[in-house]
Short mmCIF file of C-alpha atoms in Angstrom, two decimals:
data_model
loop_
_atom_site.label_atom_id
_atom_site.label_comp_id
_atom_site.label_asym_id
_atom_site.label_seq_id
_atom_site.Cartn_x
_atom_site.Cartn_y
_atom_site.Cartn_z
CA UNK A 1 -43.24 29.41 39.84
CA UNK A 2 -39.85 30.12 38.32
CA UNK A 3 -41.41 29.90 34.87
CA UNK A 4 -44.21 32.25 35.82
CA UNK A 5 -41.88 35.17 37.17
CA UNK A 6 -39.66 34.80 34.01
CA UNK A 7 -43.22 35.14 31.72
CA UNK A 8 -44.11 37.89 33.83
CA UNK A 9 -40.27 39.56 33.41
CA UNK A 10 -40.29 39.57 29.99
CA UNK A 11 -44.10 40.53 29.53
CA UNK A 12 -43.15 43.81 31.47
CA UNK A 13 -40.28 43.93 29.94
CA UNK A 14 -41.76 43.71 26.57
CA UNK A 15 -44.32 46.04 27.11
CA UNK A 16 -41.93 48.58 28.75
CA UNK A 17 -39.95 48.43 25.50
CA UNK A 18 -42.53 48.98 22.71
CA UNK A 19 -44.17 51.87 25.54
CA UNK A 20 -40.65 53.67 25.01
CA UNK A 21 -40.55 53.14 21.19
CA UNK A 22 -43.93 55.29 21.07
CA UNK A 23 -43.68 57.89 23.85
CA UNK A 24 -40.09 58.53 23.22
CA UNK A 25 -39.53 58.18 19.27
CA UNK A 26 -42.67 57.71 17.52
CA UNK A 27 -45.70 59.38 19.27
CA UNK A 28 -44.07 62.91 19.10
CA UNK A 29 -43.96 63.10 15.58
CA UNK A 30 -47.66 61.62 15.37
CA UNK A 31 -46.29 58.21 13.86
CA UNK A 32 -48.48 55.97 14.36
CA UNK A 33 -46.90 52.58 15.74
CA UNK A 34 -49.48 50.35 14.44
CA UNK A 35 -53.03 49.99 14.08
CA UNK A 36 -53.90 50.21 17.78
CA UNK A 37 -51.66 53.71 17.65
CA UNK A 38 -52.81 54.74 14.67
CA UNK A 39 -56.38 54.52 15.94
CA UNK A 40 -55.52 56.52 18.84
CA UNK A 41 -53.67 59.00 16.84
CA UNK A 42 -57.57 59.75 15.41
CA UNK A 43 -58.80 59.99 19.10
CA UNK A 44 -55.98 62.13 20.15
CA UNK A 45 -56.58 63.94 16.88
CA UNK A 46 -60.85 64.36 16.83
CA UNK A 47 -61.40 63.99 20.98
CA UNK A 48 -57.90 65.66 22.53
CA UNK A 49 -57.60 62.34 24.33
CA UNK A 50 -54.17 61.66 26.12
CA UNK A 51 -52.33 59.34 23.94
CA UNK A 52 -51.40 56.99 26.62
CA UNK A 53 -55.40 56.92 27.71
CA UNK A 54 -56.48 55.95 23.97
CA UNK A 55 -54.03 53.68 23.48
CA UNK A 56 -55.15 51.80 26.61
CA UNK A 57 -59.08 52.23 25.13
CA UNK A 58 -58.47 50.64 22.00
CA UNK A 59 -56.75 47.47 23.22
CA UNK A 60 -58.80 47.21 26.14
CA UNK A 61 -61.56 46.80 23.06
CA UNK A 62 -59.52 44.14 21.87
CA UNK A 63 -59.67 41.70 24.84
CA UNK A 64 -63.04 40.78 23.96
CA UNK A 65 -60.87 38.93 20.98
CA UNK A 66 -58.11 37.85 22.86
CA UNK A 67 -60.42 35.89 25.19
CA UNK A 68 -62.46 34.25 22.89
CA UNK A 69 -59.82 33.01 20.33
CA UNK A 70 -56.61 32.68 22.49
CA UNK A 71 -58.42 32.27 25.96
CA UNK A 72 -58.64 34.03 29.50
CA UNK A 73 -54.96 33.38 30.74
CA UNK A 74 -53.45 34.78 27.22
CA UNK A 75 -56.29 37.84 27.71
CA UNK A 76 -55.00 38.67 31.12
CA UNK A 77 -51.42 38.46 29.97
CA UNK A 78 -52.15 40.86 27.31
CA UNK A 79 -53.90 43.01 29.66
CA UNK A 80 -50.50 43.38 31.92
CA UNK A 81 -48.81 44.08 28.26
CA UNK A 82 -50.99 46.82 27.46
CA UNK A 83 -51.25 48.66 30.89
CA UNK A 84 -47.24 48.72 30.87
CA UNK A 85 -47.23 50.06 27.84
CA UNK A 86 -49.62 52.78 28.22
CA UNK A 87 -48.34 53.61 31.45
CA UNK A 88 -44.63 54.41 29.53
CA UNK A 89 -46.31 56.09 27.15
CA UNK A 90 -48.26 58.50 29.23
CA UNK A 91 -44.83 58.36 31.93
CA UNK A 92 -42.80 59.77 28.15
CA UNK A 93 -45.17 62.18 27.28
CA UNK A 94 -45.62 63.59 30.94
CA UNK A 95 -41.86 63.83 31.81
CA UNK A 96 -39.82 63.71 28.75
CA UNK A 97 -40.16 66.39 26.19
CA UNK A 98 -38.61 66.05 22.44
CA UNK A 99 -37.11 69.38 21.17
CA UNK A 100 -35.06 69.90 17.69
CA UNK A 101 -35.23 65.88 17.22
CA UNK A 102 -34.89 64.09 13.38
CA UNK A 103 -37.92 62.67 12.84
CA UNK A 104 -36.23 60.36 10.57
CA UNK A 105 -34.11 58.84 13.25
CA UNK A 106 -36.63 58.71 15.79
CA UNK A 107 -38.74 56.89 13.11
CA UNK A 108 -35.72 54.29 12.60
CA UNK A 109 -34.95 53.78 16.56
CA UNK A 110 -38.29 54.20 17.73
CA UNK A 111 -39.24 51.36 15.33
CA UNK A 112 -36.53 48.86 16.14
CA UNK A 113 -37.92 49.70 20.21
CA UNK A 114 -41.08 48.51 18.99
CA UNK A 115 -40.79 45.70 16.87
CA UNK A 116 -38.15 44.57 19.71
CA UNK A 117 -41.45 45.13 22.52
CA UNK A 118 -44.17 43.64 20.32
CA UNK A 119 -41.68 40.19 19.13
CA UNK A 120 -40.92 39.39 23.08
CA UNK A 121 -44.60 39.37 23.48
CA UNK A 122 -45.95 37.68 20.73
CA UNK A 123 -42.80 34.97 21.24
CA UNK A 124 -44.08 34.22 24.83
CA UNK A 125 -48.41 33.99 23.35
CA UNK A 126 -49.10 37.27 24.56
CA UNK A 127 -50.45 39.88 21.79
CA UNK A 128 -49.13 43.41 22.05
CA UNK A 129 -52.97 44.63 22.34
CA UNK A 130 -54.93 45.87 19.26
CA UNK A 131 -54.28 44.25 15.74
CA UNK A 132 -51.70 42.66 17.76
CA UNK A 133 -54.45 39.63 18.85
CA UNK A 134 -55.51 39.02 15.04
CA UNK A 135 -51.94 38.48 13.92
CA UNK A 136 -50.88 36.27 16.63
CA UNK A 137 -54.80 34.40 16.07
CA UNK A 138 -53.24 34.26 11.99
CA UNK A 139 -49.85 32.99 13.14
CA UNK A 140 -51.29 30.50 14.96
CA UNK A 141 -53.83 28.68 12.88
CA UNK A 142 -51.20 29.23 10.13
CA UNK A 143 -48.19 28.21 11.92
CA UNK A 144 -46.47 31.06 10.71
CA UNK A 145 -44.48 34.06 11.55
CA UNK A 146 -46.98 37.06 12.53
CA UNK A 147 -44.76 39.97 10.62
CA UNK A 148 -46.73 39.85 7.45
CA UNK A 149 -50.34 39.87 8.59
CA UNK A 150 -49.36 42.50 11.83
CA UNK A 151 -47.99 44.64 8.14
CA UNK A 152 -50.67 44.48 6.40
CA UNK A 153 -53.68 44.86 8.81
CA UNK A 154 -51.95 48.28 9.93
CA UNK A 155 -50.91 49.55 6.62
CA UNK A 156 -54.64 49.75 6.08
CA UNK A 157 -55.26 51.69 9.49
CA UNK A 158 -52.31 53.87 8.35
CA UNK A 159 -53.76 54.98 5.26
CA UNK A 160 -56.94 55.29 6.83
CA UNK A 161 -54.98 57.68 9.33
CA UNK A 162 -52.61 59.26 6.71
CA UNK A 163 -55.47 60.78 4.56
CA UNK A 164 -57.70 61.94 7.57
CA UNK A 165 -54.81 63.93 9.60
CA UNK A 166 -51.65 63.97 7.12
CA UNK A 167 -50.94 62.76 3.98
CA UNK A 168 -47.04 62.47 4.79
CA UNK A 169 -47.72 60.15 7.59
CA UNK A 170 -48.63 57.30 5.33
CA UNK A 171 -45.08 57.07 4.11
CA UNK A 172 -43.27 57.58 7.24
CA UNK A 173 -45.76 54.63 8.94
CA UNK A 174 -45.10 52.42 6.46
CA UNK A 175 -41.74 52.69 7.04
CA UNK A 176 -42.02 52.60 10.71
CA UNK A 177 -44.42 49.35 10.03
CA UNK A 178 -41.92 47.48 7.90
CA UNK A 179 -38.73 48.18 10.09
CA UNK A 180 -40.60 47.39 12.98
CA UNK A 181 -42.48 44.02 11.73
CA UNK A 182 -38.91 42.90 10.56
CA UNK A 183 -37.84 43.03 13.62
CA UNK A 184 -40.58 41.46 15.39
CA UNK A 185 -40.03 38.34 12.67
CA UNK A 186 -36.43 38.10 13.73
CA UNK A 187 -37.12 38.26 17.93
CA UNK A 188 -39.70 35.89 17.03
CA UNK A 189 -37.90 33.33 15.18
CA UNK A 190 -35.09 33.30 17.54
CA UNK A 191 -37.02 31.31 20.25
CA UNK A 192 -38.32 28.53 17.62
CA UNK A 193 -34.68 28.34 16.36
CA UNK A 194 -33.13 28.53 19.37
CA UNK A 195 -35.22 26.09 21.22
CA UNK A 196 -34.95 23.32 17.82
CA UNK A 197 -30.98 23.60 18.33
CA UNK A 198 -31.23 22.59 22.51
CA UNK A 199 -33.21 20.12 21.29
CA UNK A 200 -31.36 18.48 18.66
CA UNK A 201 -28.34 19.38 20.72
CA UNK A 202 -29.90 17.26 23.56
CA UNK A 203 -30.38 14.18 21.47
#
C-alpha cells in the first residue's frame, strides 16, 4: 500500500512537473516539447484546438501502445500521467499569462521542467504519453537509457512541425529536445545507480 501511494506521488508529481514545463515556459512560444506536443502544436495550429485538449488526444492515441507492449497496469499509470499533465497545461494557459518573457530562457527552464517530469516517469515504468511509450518500449528491450531514442523520434516530428508552421522552431526544439532528454538520462540513471550502491552497500 505504502509502495502504491509513493508510485502514485511521484506519477502526479511527475506529470505536474513536465505540465508546468509546457504551459508555463514552452507552449507560449509554440515550442514544441516533444513529439506528442509537437503534434498538438499542428492541431492547435490547423483545428484552433486548446493545447491542453490536443495534448490529451494524442496520448490518449498512444495507450493503444502502451497496453499492448508494456501492459494494462503501465497503460493506466500513463493515463494518470497524461491527464495531470494536460490538466496543468490547460490550468497555465487559462490562469497564467506570459508577457515581455525571453524565449530563450523559457526554452532553457521550461526544458529542464520537462526532462525533470518525463525522467520521474519513465524511472518508475510509466511513459510520459506519446513517443514517450516507444522510447521506454526501446529502453526496455535494449536495456538502455531512453534519452537517445525519445531525441531522435521527436526531432523528426519537430522538423515535420518546423517547416509546416515555422522554420525557426526547428532550432529552438532541438534545443529544447536535447536539454530536456539530458536531463531525463540523468533523473533516470539516478535510480539504477542509486539502488546498485544500497545494494552493494547492503552486502
Amino acid at each position: 500500500m505504502i509502495a502504491f501511494f509513493q508510485k502514485n506521488g511521484l506519477v502526479v508529481a511527475g506529470g505536474t512537473i513536465q505540465g508546468l514545463g509546457m504551459g508555463l515556459f514552452l507552449f507560449p512560444h509554440a515550442i514544441p516539447s516533444g513529439g506528442a506536443g509537437g503534434i498538438a502544436v499542428l492541431l492547435n495550429y490547423f483545428f484552433h484546438l486548446d493545447m491542453g485538449f490536443a495534448l490529451w488526444i494524442v496520448n490518449f492515441s498512444m495507450l493503444v501502445v502502451a497496453t499492448k507492449y508494456l501492459g494494462n497496469k503501465s497503460a493506466l499509470w500513463t493515463m494518470l500521467a497524461i491527464t495531470i499533465t494536460s490538466i496543468t497545461v490547460a490550468f497555465c494557459e487559462q490562469y497564467y499569462l506570459t508577457v515581455n518573457r525571453n524565449e530563450w530562457f523559457d526554452l532553457l527552464i521550461g526544458s529542464i521542467f520537462l526532462g525533470t517530469g518525463i525522467g520521474i516517469l519513465l524511472r518508475e515504468g510509466v511513459s510520459n504519453g506519446g513517443v514517450g511509450v516507444i522510447a521506454l518500449i526501446l529502453a526496455r528491450r535494449r536495456n538502455s537509457l531512453p534519452g537517445p531514442a525519445l531525441f531522435w523520434i521527436n526531432s523528426s516530428i519537430f522538423i515535420m512541425t518546423g517547416f509546416l508552421i515555422n522554420i525557426e522552431l526547428i532550432v529552438q526544439a532541438l534545443i529544447s529536445q536535447w536539454i530536456s532528454t539530458k536531463i531525463v538520462d540523468i533523473v533516470y540513471y539516478y535510480r539504477f545507480h542509486q539502488a546498485y550502491t544500497l545494494d552493494w552497500r547492503r552486502k
